[in-house]
PDB file of C-alpha atoms and ligand atoms in Angstrom:
ATOM      1  CA  UNK A 245      -0.018   0.243   0.106  1.00 68.00           C
ATOM      2  CA  UNK A 246       0.536   3.399  -0.719  1.00 86.00           C
ATOM      3  CA  UNK A 247       0.802   7.148   0.849  1.00 94.00           C
ATOM      4  CA  UNK A 248      -2.760   9.001  -0.077  1.00 98.00           C
ATOM      5  CA  UNK A 249      -1.442  12.385  -2.321  1.00 98.00           C
ATOM      6  CA  UNK A 250      -4.434  13.680  -3.647  1.00 98.00           C
ATOM      7  CA  UNK A 251      -3.623  16.245  -6.988  1.00 98.00           C
ATOM      8  CA  UNK A 252      -5.900  19.171  -7.594  1.00 98.00           C
ATOM      9  CA  UNK A 253      -6.311  20.561 -10.187  1.00 98.00           C
ATOM     10  CA  UNK A 254      -7.993  24.173  -9.817  1.00 98.00           C
ATOM     11  CA  UNK A 255      -9.849  25.326 -13.310  1.00 98.00           C
ATOM     12  CA  UNK A 256     -11.093  28.564 -14.643  1.00 97.00           C
ATOM     13  CA  UNK A 257     -11.183  31.023 -11.345  1.00 95.00           C
ATOM     14  CA  UNK A 258      -9.713  28.356  -9.430  1.00 96.00           C
ATOM     15  CA  UNK A 259      -5.762  29.585  -9.365  1.00 97.00           C
ATOM     16  CA  UNK A 260      -5.539  28.421  -5.172  1.00 95.00           C
ATOM     17  CA  UNK A 261      -7.239  26.396  -2.784  1.00 97.00           C
ATOM     18  CA  UNK A 262      -8.166  27.597   0.632  1.00 96.00           C
ATOM     19  CA  UNK A 263      -6.813  26.313   3.627  1.00 96.00           C
ATOM     20  CA  UNK A 264      -4.190  24.803   2.822  1.00 98.00           C
ATOM     21  CA  UNK A 265      -1.467  24.221   4.829  1.00 98.00           C
ATOM     22  CA  UNK A 266       2.452  23.819   5.868  1.00 98.00           C
ATOM     23  CA  UNK A 267       2.631  24.970   1.239  1.00 98.00           C
ATOM     24  CA  UNK A 268       5.975  24.590  -0.283  1.00 97.00           C
ATOM     25  CA  UNK A 269       5.756  25.839  -4.094  1.00 97.00           C
ATOM     26  CA  UNK A 270       8.125  23.332  -6.198  1.00 96.00           C
ATOM     27  CA  UNK A 271       8.792  24.222  -9.903  1.00 93.00           C
ATOM     28  CA  UNK A 272      10.776  22.028 -11.744  1.00 82.00           C
ATOM     29  CA  UNK A 273      10.783  21.048 -15.714  1.00 92.00           C
ATOM     30  CA  UNK A 274       9.856  17.758 -16.858  1.00 98.00           C
ATOM     31  CA  UNK A 275      10.689  15.510 -19.758  1.00 98.00           C
ATOM     32  CA  UNK A 276       7.898  17.285 -21.497  1.00 98.00           C
ATOM     33  CA  UNK A 277       7.941  20.584 -20.989  1.00 98.00           C
ATOM     34  CA  UNK A 278       7.544  23.761 -17.462  1.00 97.00           C
ATOM     35  CA  UNK A 279       3.478  22.642 -16.282  1.00 98.00           C
ATOM     36  CA  UNK A 280       1.793  25.277 -16.418  1.00 98.00           C
ATOM     37  CA  UNK A 281       3.140  26.939 -12.624  1.00 98.00           C
ATOM     38  CA  UNK A 282       5.367  26.171  -9.598  1.00 98.00           C
ATOM     39  CA  UNK A 283       3.482  22.850  -7.663  1.00 98.00           C
ATOM     40  CA  UNK A 284       1.821  23.794  -4.064  1.00 98.00           C
ATOM     41  CA  UNK A 285       2.966  20.930  -2.419  1.00 98.00           C
ATOM     42  CA  UNK A 286       1.089  21.247   1.262  1.00 98.00           C
ATOM     43  CA  UNK A 287      -1.643  18.953   3.015  1.00 98.00           C
ATOM     44  CA  UNK A 288      -5.588  19.530   4.788  1.00 98.00           C
ATOM     45  CA  UNK A 289      -5.966  17.859   7.958  1.00 96.00           C
ATOM     46  CA  UNK A 290      -4.087  14.835   8.044  1.00 97.00           C
ATOM     47  CA  UNK A 291      -4.004  13.901   4.237  1.00 98.00           C
ATOM     48  CA  UNK A 292      -0.739  14.877   1.381  1.00 98.00           C
ATOM     49  CA  UNK A 293      -2.502  17.480  -1.191  1.00 98.00           C
ATOM     50  CA  UNK A 294      -1.141  18.911  -4.309  1.00 98.00           C
ATOM     51  CA  UNK A 295      -2.930  22.419  -6.163  1.00 98.00           C
ATOM     52  CA  UNK A 296      -1.826  22.953  -9.166  1.00 98.00           C
ATOM     53  CA  UNK A 297      -3.601  25.818 -11.356  1.00 98.00           C
ATOM     54  CA  UNK A 298      -4.400  24.663 -14.885  1.00 98.00           C
ATOM     55  CA  UNK A 299      -4.178  28.589 -16.588  1.00 98.00           C
ATOM     56  CA  UNK A 300      -1.672  29.021 -14.302  1.00 98.00           C
ATOM     57  CA  UNK A 301      -1.832  31.513 -11.827  1.00 95.00           C
ATOM     58  CA  UNK A 302      -3.019  34.560 -13.523  1.00 96.00           C
ATOM     59  CA  UNK A 303      -5.188  32.868 -16.348  1.00 98.00           C
ATOM     60  CA  UNK A 304      -1.807  32.807 -18.812  1.00 98.00           C
ATOM     61  CA  UNK A 305      -2.674  29.606 -20.854  1.00 98.00           C
ATOM     62  CA  UNK A 306      -5.266  29.026 -22.631  1.00 98.00           C
ATOM     63  CA  UNK A 307      -6.874  25.210 -23.425  1.00 98.00           C
ATOM     64  CA  UNK A 308      -4.786  24.553 -25.945  1.00 98.00           C
ATOM     65  CA  UNK A 309      -1.333  25.867 -24.891  1.00 98.00           C
ATOM     66  CA  UNK A 310      -1.842  23.790 -22.173  1.00 98.00           C
ATOM     67  CA  UNK A 311       1.093  21.590 -22.049  1.00 98.00           C
ATOM     68  CA  UNK A 312      -1.260  18.781 -20.010  1.00 98.00           C
ATOM     69  CA  UNK A 313       1.959  16.079 -20.017  1.00 98.00           C
ATOM     70  CA  UNK A 314       4.783  18.135 -18.461  1.00 98.00           C
ATOM     71  CA  UNK A 315       1.523  19.405 -15.743  1.00 98.00           C
ATOM     72  CA  UNK A 316       0.198  15.356 -15.053  1.00 98.00           C
ATOM     73  CA  UNK A 317       4.278  13.797 -15.617  1.00 98.00           C
ATOM     74  CA  UNK A 318       5.316  16.863 -12.488  1.00 98.00           C
ATOM     75  CA  UNK A 319       2.280  15.684 -10.616  1.00 98.00           C
ATOM     76  CA  UNK A 320       3.576  11.310 -10.486  1.00 98.00           C
ATOM     77  CA  UNK A 321       6.920  12.838  -9.710  1.00 97.00           C
ATOM     78  CA  UNK A 322       5.075  14.469  -6.992  1.00 98.00           C
ATOM     79  CA  UNK A 323       3.446  11.423  -5.264  1.00 97.00           C
ATOM     80  CA  UNK A 324       0.483  12.402  -6.543  1.00 98.00           C
ATOM     81  CA  UNK A 325      -1.756   9.126  -6.592  1.00 98.00           C
ATOM     82  CA  UNK A 326      -5.301  10.780  -7.251  1.00 98.00           C
ATOM     83  CA  UNK A 327      -6.592  13.783  -9.528  1.00 98.00           C
ATOM     84  CA  UNK A 328      -9.617  15.251  -8.939  1.00 98.00           C
ATOM     85  CA  UNK A 329     -10.645  17.988 -10.924  1.00 98.00           C
ATOM     86  CA  UNK A 330     -12.096  21.615 -11.131  1.00 98.00           C
ATOM     87  CA  UNK A 331     -13.405  22.510 -14.558  1.00 98.00           C
ATOM     88  CA  UNK A 332     -16.419  25.271 -15.380  1.00 98.00           C
ATOM     89  CA  UNK A 333     -18.845  23.442 -17.877  1.00 98.00           C
ATOM     90  CA  UNK A 334     -21.285  24.460 -20.160  1.00 98.00           C
ATOM     91  CA  UNK A 335     -24.657  22.145 -19.657  1.00 98.00           C
ATOM     92  CA  UNK A 336     -26.902  20.937 -22.249  1.00 98.00           C
ATOM     93  CA  UNK A 337     -29.463  19.988 -20.167  1.00 98.00           C
ATOM     94  CA  UNK A 338     -31.830  21.855 -18.491  1.00 98.00           C
ATOM     95  CA  UNK A 339     -31.971  20.679 -15.570  1.00 98.00           C
ATOM     96  CA  UNK A 340     -27.534  20.976 -15.101  1.00 98.00           C
ATOM     97  CA  UNK A 341     -27.964  24.463 -14.131  1.00 98.00           C
ATOM     98  CA  UNK A 342     -25.911  26.932 -14.054  1.00 98.00           C
ATOM     99  CA  UNK A 343     -24.435  26.482  -9.529  1.00 98.00           C
ATOM    100  CA  UNK A 344     -24.558  22.839 -10.197  1.00 98.00           C
ATOM    101  CA  UNK A 345     -21.652  20.442  -9.977  1.00 98.00           C
ATOM    102  CA  UNK A 346     -22.312  17.755 -11.740  1.00 98.00           C
ATOM    103  CA  UNK A 347     -18.964  14.532 -11.425  1.00 98.00           C
ATOM    104  CA  UNK A 348     -19.548  13.128 -14.722  1.00 98.00           C
ATOM    105  CA  UNK A 349     -17.503   9.571 -16.366  1.00 98.00           C
ATOM    106  CA  UNK A 350     -17.509   9.685 -19.315  1.00 98.00           C
ATOM    107  CA  UNK A 351     -15.700  12.273 -21.887  1.00 98.00           C
ATOM    108  CA  UNK A 352     -16.270  12.582 -25.477  1.00 98.00           C
ATOM    109  CA  UNK A 353     -12.626  13.757 -26.690  1.00 98.00           C
ATOM    110  CA  UNK A 354     -13.211  16.185 -29.841  1.00 98.00           C
ATOM    111  CA  UNK A 355      -9.693  17.792 -29.266  1.00 98.00           C
ATOM    112  CA  UNK A 356      -7.113  18.059 -32.004  1.00 98.00           C
ATOM    113  CA  UNK A 357      -4.214  20.907 -31.873  1.00 97.00           C
ATOM    114  CA  UNK A 358      -3.114  19.309 -28.704  1.00 98.00           C
ATOM    115  CA  UNK A 359      -0.678  15.937 -26.829  1.00 98.00           C
ATOM    116  CA  UNK A 360      -2.739  14.375 -26.439  1.00 98.00           C
ATOM    117  CA  UNK A 361       0.281  10.887 -25.833  1.00 98.00           C
ATOM    118  CA  UNK A 362       3.241   9.878 -23.059  1.00 98.00           C
ATOM    119  CA  UNK A 363       3.858   7.101 -25.422  1.00 98.00           C
ATOM    120  CA  UNK A 364       4.301   6.781 -28.139  1.00 98.00           C
ATOM    121  CA  UNK A 365       7.419   5.627 -31.364  1.00 98.00           C
ATOM    122  CA  UNK A 366       9.690   4.185 -29.942  1.00 98.00           C
ATOM    123  CA  UNK A 367       6.838   2.913 -26.704  1.00 98.00           C
ATOM    124  CA  UNK A 368       3.860   1.888 -28.318  1.00 98.00           C
ATOM    125  CA  UNK A 369       1.389   1.597 -25.172  1.00 98.00           C
ATOM    126  CA  UNK A 370      -2.488   1.503 -24.960  1.00 98.00           C
ATOM    127  CA  UNK A 371      -4.804   1.978 -22.265  1.00 98.00           C
ATOM    128  CA  UNK A 372      -7.974   1.430 -21.872  1.00 98.00           C
ATOM    129  CA  UNK A 373     -10.388   4.587 -21.132  1.00 98.00           C
ATOM    130  CA  UNK A 374     -13.532   2.036 -21.147  1.00 98.00           C
ATOM    131  CA  UNK A 375     -13.973   3.513 -17.763  1.00 98.00           C
ATOM    132  CA  UNK A 376     -11.582   7.324 -17.766  1.00 98.00           C
ATOM    133  CA  UNK A 377     -13.342   8.062 -13.949  1.00 98.00           C
ATOM    134  CA  UNK A 378     -12.067   6.500 -11.123  1.00 98.00           C
ATOM    135  CA  UNK A 379     -15.149   4.847  -9.553  1.00 98.00           C
ATOM    136  CA  UNK A 380     -14.230   5.733  -6.077  1.00 98.00           C
ATOM    137  CA  UNK A 381     -12.233   9.323  -5.451  1.00 98.00           C
ATOM    138  CA  UNK A 382     -15.854   9.793  -7.410  1.00 98.00           C
ATOM    139  CA  UNK A 383     -17.889   8.563  -4.592  1.00 98.00           C
ATOM    140  CA  UNK A 384     -15.780  10.231  -2.184  1.00 98.00           C
ATOM    141  CA  UNK A 385     -16.987  13.731  -3.532  1.00 98.00           C
ATOM    142  CA  UNK A 386     -19.949  13.326  -3.942  1.00 98.00           C
ATOM    143  CA  UNK A 387     -20.228  12.202  -0.532  1.00 98.00           C
ATOM    144  CA  UNK A 388     -18.366  14.742   0.644  1.00 98.00           C
ATOM    145  CA  UNK A 389     -20.647  17.416  -1.779  1.00 98.00           C
ATOM    146  CA  UNK A 390     -23.374  15.293   0.297  1.00 98.00           C
ATOM    147  CA  UNK A 391     -21.982  15.838   3.839  1.00 98.00           C
ATOM    148  CA  UNK A 392     -22.194  19.719   2.901  1.00 98.00           C
ATOM    149  CA  UNK A 393     -25.447  20.371   1.837  1.00 98.00           C
ATOM    150  CA  UNK A 394     -24.059  20.810  -1.328  1.00 98.00           C
ATOM    151  CA  UNK A 395     -25.927  20.336  -5.028  1.00 97.00           C
ATOM    152  CA  UNK A 396     -24.204  17.413  -6.602  1.00 98.00           C
ATOM    153  CA  UNK A 397     -25.553  14.892  -8.961  1.00 98.00           C
ATOM    154  CA  UNK A 398     -23.532  12.252 -10.052  1.00 98.00           C
ATOM    155  CA  UNK A 399     -22.975  10.652 -13.407  1.00 98.00           C
ATOM    156  CA  UNK A 400     -22.374  12.336 -16.744  1.00 98.00           C
ATOM    157  CA  UNK A 401     -21.147  12.506 -20.292  1.00 98.00           C
ATOM    158  CA  UNK A 402     -17.702  16.719 -20.393  1.00 99.00           C
ATOM    159  CA  UNK A 403     -17.221  16.790 -24.054  1.00 99.00           C
ATOM    160  CA  UNK A 404     -13.620  18.418 -24.776  1.00 98.00           C
ATOM    161  CA  UNK A 405     -14.413  21.316 -27.083  1.00 98.00           C
ATOM    162  CA  UNK A 406     -11.141  22.721 -28.924  1.00 98.00           C
ATOM    163  CA  UNK A 407     -11.522  25.902 -28.593  1.00 98.00           C
ATOM    164  CA  UNK A 408     -10.532  28.477 -27.021  1.00 98.00           C
ATOM    165  CA  UNK A 409     -13.607  29.903 -29.046  1.00 98.00           C
ATOM    166  CA  UNK A 410     -17.433  28.272 -27.643  1.00 98.00           C
ATOM    167  CA  UNK A 411     -19.033  27.017 -29.954  1.00 98.00           C
ATOM    168  CA  UNK A 412     -21.999  27.691 -32.622  1.00 98.00           C
ATOM    169  CA  UNK A 413     -25.440  27.020 -32.242  1.00 98.00           C
ATOM    170  CA  UNK A 414     -25.349  24.624 -34.559  1.00 98.00           C
ATOM    171  CA  UNK A 415     -22.844  22.411 -33.089  1.00 98.00           C
ATOM    172  CA  UNK A 416     -24.179  23.053 -28.937  1.00 98.00           C
ATOM    173  CA  UNK A 417     -27.998  21.390 -30.647  1.00 98.00           C
ATOM    174  CA  UNK A 418     -25.604  18.453 -31.796  1.00 98.00           C
ATOM    175  CA  UNK A 419     -23.612  17.853 -28.688  1.00 98.00           C
ATOM    176  CA  UNK A 420     -26.812  18.764 -27.019  1.00 98.00           C
ATOM    177  CA  UNK A 421     -29.208  15.826 -29.176  1.00 98.00           C
ATOM    178  CA  UNK A 422     -26.056  12.824 -29.191  1.00 98.00           C
ATOM    179  CA  UNK A 423     -27.369  13.261 -25.590  1.00 98.00           C
ATOM    180  CA  UNK A 424     -24.025  15.793 -23.532  1.00 98.00           C
ATOM    181  CA  UNK A 425     -24.125  16.493 -20.551  1.00 98.00           C
ATOM    182  CA  UNK A 426     -21.394  19.136 -20.917  1.00 99.00           C
ATOM    183  CA  UNK A 427     -19.447  20.729 -22.870  1.00 99.00           C
ATOM    184  CA  UNK A 428     -15.512  22.669 -21.535  1.00 98.00           C
ATOM    185  CA  UNK A 429     -11.854  22.201 -23.041  1.00 98.00           C
ATOM    186  CA  UNK A 430      -9.511  21.433 -20.573  1.00 98.00           C
ATOM    187  CA  UNK A 431     -10.701  17.420 -19.533  1.00 98.00           C
ATOM    188  CA  UNK A 432      -8.996  15.711 -22.653  1.00 98.00           C
ATOM    189  CA  UNK A 433      -6.138  15.144 -23.180  1.00 98.00           C
ATOM    190  CA  UNK A 434      -5.759  14.764 -18.597  1.00 98.00           C
ATOM    191  CA  UNK A 435      -7.737  12.067 -17.712  1.00 98.00           C
ATOM    192  CA  UNK A 436      -6.027  10.142 -21.023  1.00 99.00           C
ATOM    193  CA  UNK A 437      -3.051  11.096 -19.778  1.00 99.00           C
ATOM    194  CA  UNK A 438      -3.945  10.588 -15.795  1.00 98.00           C
ATOM    195  CA  UNK A 439      -4.743   7.097 -16.658  1.00 98.00           C
ATOM    196  CA  UNK A 440      -1.670   6.251 -18.632  1.00 98.00           C
ATOM    197  CA  UNK A 441       0.798   7.318 -15.655  1.00 98.00           C
ATOM    198  CA  UNK A 442      -1.595   5.216 -13.331  1.00 98.00           C
ATOM    199  CA  UNK A 443      -3.396   7.793 -12.053  1.00 98.00           C
ATOM    200  CA  UNK A 444      -6.984   7.893 -10.534  1.00 98.00           C
ATOM    201  CA  UNK A 445      -8.722  10.743 -12.226  1.00 98.00           C
ATOM    202  CA  UNK A 446     -12.516  12.412 -10.942  1.00 98.00           C
ATOM    203  CA  UNK A 447     -13.508  15.861 -12.440  1.00 98.00           C
ATOM    204  CA  UNK A 448     -15.918  18.184 -10.390  1.00 98.00           C
ATOM    205  CA  UNK A 449     -17.573  20.392 -13.558  1.00 98.00           C
ATOM    206  CA  UNK A 450     -18.749  23.324 -12.812  1.00 98.00           C
ATOM    207  CA  UNK A 451     -22.241  23.555 -14.467  1.00 98.00           C
ATOM    208  CA  UNK A 452     -21.806  27.975 -15.440  1.00 98.00           C
ATOM    209  CA  UNK A 453     -24.312  28.363 -18.265  1.00 98.00           C
ATOM    210  CA  UNK A 454     -26.308  26.483 -20.939  1.00 98.00           C
ATOM    211  CA  UNK A 455     -23.497  26.982 -23.903  1.00 98.00           C
ATOM    212  CA  UNK A 456     -25.167  28.916 -26.921  1.00 98.00           C
ATOM    213  CA  UNK A 457     -28.784  26.127 -27.291  1.00 98.00           C
ATOM    214  CA  UNK A 458     -31.133  28.220 -24.357  1.00 98.00           C
ATOM    215  CA  UNK A 459     -33.659  29.113 -26.124  1.00 97.00           C
ATOM    216  CA  UNK A 460     -34.895  31.930 -21.990  1.00 97.00           C
ATOM    217  CA  UNK A 461     -31.135  32.574 -21.512  1.00 97.00           C
ATOM    218  CA  UNK A 462     -28.091  34.506 -22.679  1.00 97.00           C
ATOM    219  CA  UNK A 463     -25.176  32.806 -24.690  1.00 98.00           C
ATOM    220  CA  UNK A 464     -22.061  31.821 -22.741  1.00 98.00           C
ATOM    221  CA  UNK A 465     -19.960  34.740 -21.680  1.00 98.00           C
ATOM    222  CA  UNK A 466     -16.319  34.729 -20.470  1.00 98.00           C
ATOM    223  CA  UNK A 467     -17.994  37.417 -17.564  1.00 98.00           C
ATOM    224  CA  UNK A 468     -20.645  34.812 -16.998  1.00 97.00           C
ATOM    225  CA  UNK A 469     -18.927  31.631 -16.610  1.00 98.00           C
ATOM    226  CA  UNK A 470     -16.703  33.934 -13.865  1.00 98.00           C
ATOM    227  CA  UNK A 471     -19.885  35.568 -12.837  1.00 98.00           C
ATOM    228  CA  UNK A 472     -21.110  32.180 -11.949  1.00 98.00           C
ATOM    229  CA  UNK A 473     -17.327  30.542 -10.529  1.00 98.00           C
ATOM    230  CA  UNK A 474     -16.421  33.308  -8.713  1.00 97.00           C
ATOM    231  CA  UNK A 475     -20.317  33.131  -6.625  1.00 97.00           C
ATOM    232  CA  UNK A 476     -19.364  29.029  -6.015  1.00 97.00           C
ATOM    233  CA  UNK A 477     -16.077  28.948  -4.895  1.00 96.00           C
ATOM    234  CA  UNK A 478     -17.545  28.983  -1.530  1.00 97.00           C
ATOM    235  CA  UNK A 479     -19.450  25.744  -2.734  1.00 98.00           C
ATOM    236  CA  UNK A 480     -15.770  24.575  -4.382  1.00 98.00           C
ATOM    237  CA  UNK A 481     -13.520  25.251  -1.444  1.00 97.00           C
ATOM    238  CA  UNK A 482     -16.234  23.674   1.565  1.00 98.00           C
ATOM    239  CA  UNK A 483     -16.540  20.793  -0.647  1.00 98.00           C
ATOM    240  CA  UNK A 484     -13.096  20.076  -1.218  1.00 98.00           C
ATOM    241  CA  UNK A 485     -12.283  20.901   1.710  1.00 98.00           C
ATOM    242  CA  UNK A 486     -14.227  18.090   3.270  1.00 98.00           C
ATOM    243  CA  UNK A 487     -13.179  15.592   0.914  1.00 98.00           C
ATOM    244  CA  UNK A 488      -9.758  16.426   1.635  1.00 98.00           C
ATOM    245  CA  UNK A 489     -10.428  16.134   5.219  1.00 98.00           C
ATOM    246  CA  UNK A 490     -12.522  12.721   5.332  1.00 97.00           C
ATOM    247  CA  UNK A 491      -9.145  11.290   2.653  1.00 98.00           C
ATOM    248  CA  UNK A 492      -7.840   8.246   3.558  1.00 97.00           C
ATOM    249  CA  UNK A 493      -4.062   8.268   4.676  1.00 96.00           C
ATOM    250  CA  UNK A 494      -3.211   4.617   1.987  1.00 96.00           C
ATOM    251  CA  UNK A 495      -4.196   5.404  -1.080  1.00 94.00           C
ATOM    252  CA  UNK A 496      -6.569   2.790  -2.110  1.00 93.00           C
ATOM    253  CA  UNK A 497      -6.421  -0.015  -5.097  1.00 94.00           C
ATOM    254  CA  UNK A 498      -8.888   1.801  -7.201  1.00 96.00           C
ATOM    255  CA  UNK A 499     -11.832  -1.252  -8.653  1.00 97.00           C
ATOM    256  CA  UNK A 500     -11.636  -0.393 -12.481  1.00 97.00           C
ATOM    257  CA  UNK A 501      -7.177  -0.470 -11.967  1.00 97.00           C
ATOM    258  CA  UNK A 502      -6.851   3.064 -13.207  1.00 97.00           C
ATOM    259  CA  UNK A 503      -4.004   3.456 -10.982  1.00 97.00           C
ATOM    260  CA  UNK A 504      -2.519  -0.044 -13.203  1.00 97.00           C
ATOM    261  CA  UNK A 505      -3.525   0.823 -15.997  1.00 98.00           C
ATOM    262  CA  UNK A 506      -0.367  -0.193 -17.977  1.00 98.00           C
ATOM    263  CA  UNK A 507       0.057  -3.616 -16.632  1.00 97.00           C
ATOM    264  CA  UNK A 508      -1.019  -4.701 -20.418  1.00 93.00           C
ATOM    265  CA  UNK A 509      -1.479  -1.489 -22.362  1.00 98.00           C
ATOM    266  CA  UNK A 510       2.450  -1.253 -23.123  1.00 97.00           C
ATOM    267  CA  UNK A 511       3.481  -3.176 -26.296  1.00 98.00           C
ATOM    268  CA  UNK A 512       6.679  -2.723 -27.444  1.00 98.00           C
ATOM    269  CA  UNK A 513       9.221  -5.271 -27.262  1.00 97.00           C
ATOM    270  CA  UNK A 514      11.667  -4.564 -24.341  1.00 95.00           C
ATOM    271  CA  UNK A 515      15.130  -5.215 -26.994  1.00 97.00           C
ATOM    272  CA  UNK A 516      12.742  -2.885 -29.217  1.00 98.00           C
ATOM    273  CA  UNK A 517      12.020   0.529 -26.893  1.00 97.00           C
ATOM    274  CA  UNK A 518      13.650   3.436 -27.837  1.00 98.00           C
ATOM    275  CA  UNK A 519      16.483   4.745 -24.382  1.00 97.00           C
ATOM    276  CA  UNK A 520      15.561   7.304 -25.095  1.00 98.00           C
ATOM    277  CA  UNK A 521      12.230   7.805 -24.399  1.00 98.00           C
ATOM    278  CA  UNK A 522      12.282   5.464 -21.599  1.00 98.00           C
ATOM    279  CA  UNK A 523      14.481   7.857 -20.290  1.00 97.00           C
ATOM    280  CA  UNK A 524      12.055  10.884 -20.328  1.00 98.00           C
ATOM    281  CA  UNK A 525       8.818   7.758 -19.061  1.00 98.00           C
ATOM    282  CA  UNK A 526      10.999   6.881 -15.919  1.00 97.00           C
ATOM    283  CA  UNK A 527       8.396   8.952 -13.659  1.00 98.00           C
ATOM    284  CA  UNK A 528       5.170   7.512 -15.616  1.00 98.00           C
ATOM    285  CA  UNK A 529       6.029   3.755 -15.613  1.00 97.00           C
ATOM    286  CA  UNK A 530       8.171   3.918 -12.509  1.00 93.00           C
ATOM    287  CA  UNK A 531       6.624   1.022 -12.044  1.00 94.00           C
ATOM    288  CA  UNK A 532       8.351  -0.863 -14.654  1.00 90.00           C
ATOM    289  CA  UNK A 533      11.862  -2.481 -14.540  1.00 72.00           C
ATOM    290  CA  UNK A 534      14.151  -0.106 -17.029  1.00 62.00           C
ATOM    291  CA  UNK A 535      16.653  -2.675 -19.068  1.00 54.00           C
TER     292      UNK A 535
HETATM  293  C1  LIG B 252     -13.686  31.403 -19.297  1.00 87.51           C
HETATM  294  S1  LIG B 252     -14.405  30.483 -20.276  1.00 87.51           S
HETATM  295  C2  LIG B 252     -13.906  28.521 -20.996  1.00 87.51           C
HETATM  296  C3  LIG B 252     -12.616  28.309 -20.286  1.00 87.51           C
HETATM  297  O1  LIG B 252     -13.501  27.734 -19.304  1.00 87.51           O
HETATM  298  C4  LIG B 252     -13.510  25.873 -18.739  1.00 87.51           C
HETATM  299  O2  LIG B 252     -12.300  26.019 -18.491  1.00 87.51           O
HETATM  300  P1  LIG B 252     -11.748  24.890 -16.732  1.00 87.51           P
HETATM  301  O3  LIG B 252     -11.605  24.152 -17.363  1.00 87.51           O
HETATM  302  O4  LIG B 252     -10.740  24.966 -17.161  1.00 87.51           O
HETATM  303  O5  LIG B 252     -12.698  25.666 -15.994  1.00 87.51           O
HETATM  304  C5  LIG B 252     -13.072  25.672 -20.205  1.00 87.51           C
HETATM  305  O6  LIG B 252     -12.457  24.632 -20.014  1.00 87.51           O
HETATM  306  C6  LIG B 252     -12.239  27.397 -21.182  1.00 87.51           C
HETATM  307  O7  LIG B 252     -11.036  26.652 -20.597  1.00 87.51           O
HETATM  308  N1  LIG B 253     -20.203  26.776 -22.868  1.00 87.51           N
HETATM  309  C1  LIG B 253     -19.029  26.462 -22.034  1.00 87.51           C
HETATM  310  N2  LIG B 253     -18.221  26.177 -23.379  1.00 87.51           N
HETATM  311  C2  LIG B 253     -16.670  25.569 -23.232  1.00 87.51           C
HETATM  312  N3  LIG B 253     -16.098  25.022 -22.285  1.00 87.51           N
HETATM  313  C3  LIG B 253     -16.990  26.469 -21.561  1.00 87.51           C
HETATM  314  N4  LIG B 253     -16.442  26.454 -20.188  1.00 87.51           N
HETATM  315  C4  LIG B 253     -17.692  26.726 -19.460  1.00 87.51           C
HETATM  316  N5  LIG B 253     -18.710  26.496 -20.022  1.00 87.51           N
HETATM  317  C5  LIG B 253     -17.821  26.803 -21.674  1.00 87.51           C
END
């Protein structure tokens, strides 16, 4: 058993973690480049926590230019076993109203301009993304929301668009008729990379708007998103605070194997592996003997 270390990735409007104690900042380069911001390591209650602002402090980085590989590699090097990401999202369902938290269980990846794998020529791996969200972690978030009396719905599909422009009406209607629940610009490839890094992953989707399909609501814009995120920041802090204070000290083995995702995923024969790529993969593949 290993010690649980929870990584919190803060999205739009979430650039720090209230209540984080004994904080020290860690700035480092990874083999994939620089993370979005220095990691902030500390604790909430007895739980070890690492916070990372996805867009950097001041929201410097656009969804397409975030270095997702550096972010996940850095969290892995910091010992993170479980990632909880917070993401502002547009809603495709009347009853998923702005201010509500949604614990999604599926993602649809519509991004096209991002590096979405640590692996590649010289070390090819195919991890399963059938169930991208770690169920125990999601259950713990749901329990924390219930304990804090915070409106929260479990289950739903997050479609990740490239952005940075918001969707056209035709796109919004298409996503809605496909049955998707919410839309954002950042959960992919974050969730895929977390899986490759064998880190359990769950997203708290904070519903901020009805995108542009709703006849009785204005089309989404940045001001409306920021307004809801700010109004909800107290609830988000209470939810994360409760989750982290109640988190078990030992990492719980993931029932769907997200913490062992590479066991049956690497197809390149050991002698055919590229030593330079293996070196870059040292944190991601640390469970495996390197030649
Ligand atoms: C500020 S509106 C669009 C912006 O908000 C969401 O960010 P995040 O997922 O990091 O909370 C969305 O994905 C866009 O990046
Ligand atoms: N409607 C929307 N589309 C994409 N990303 C979002 N983030 C918040 N609202 C959004």
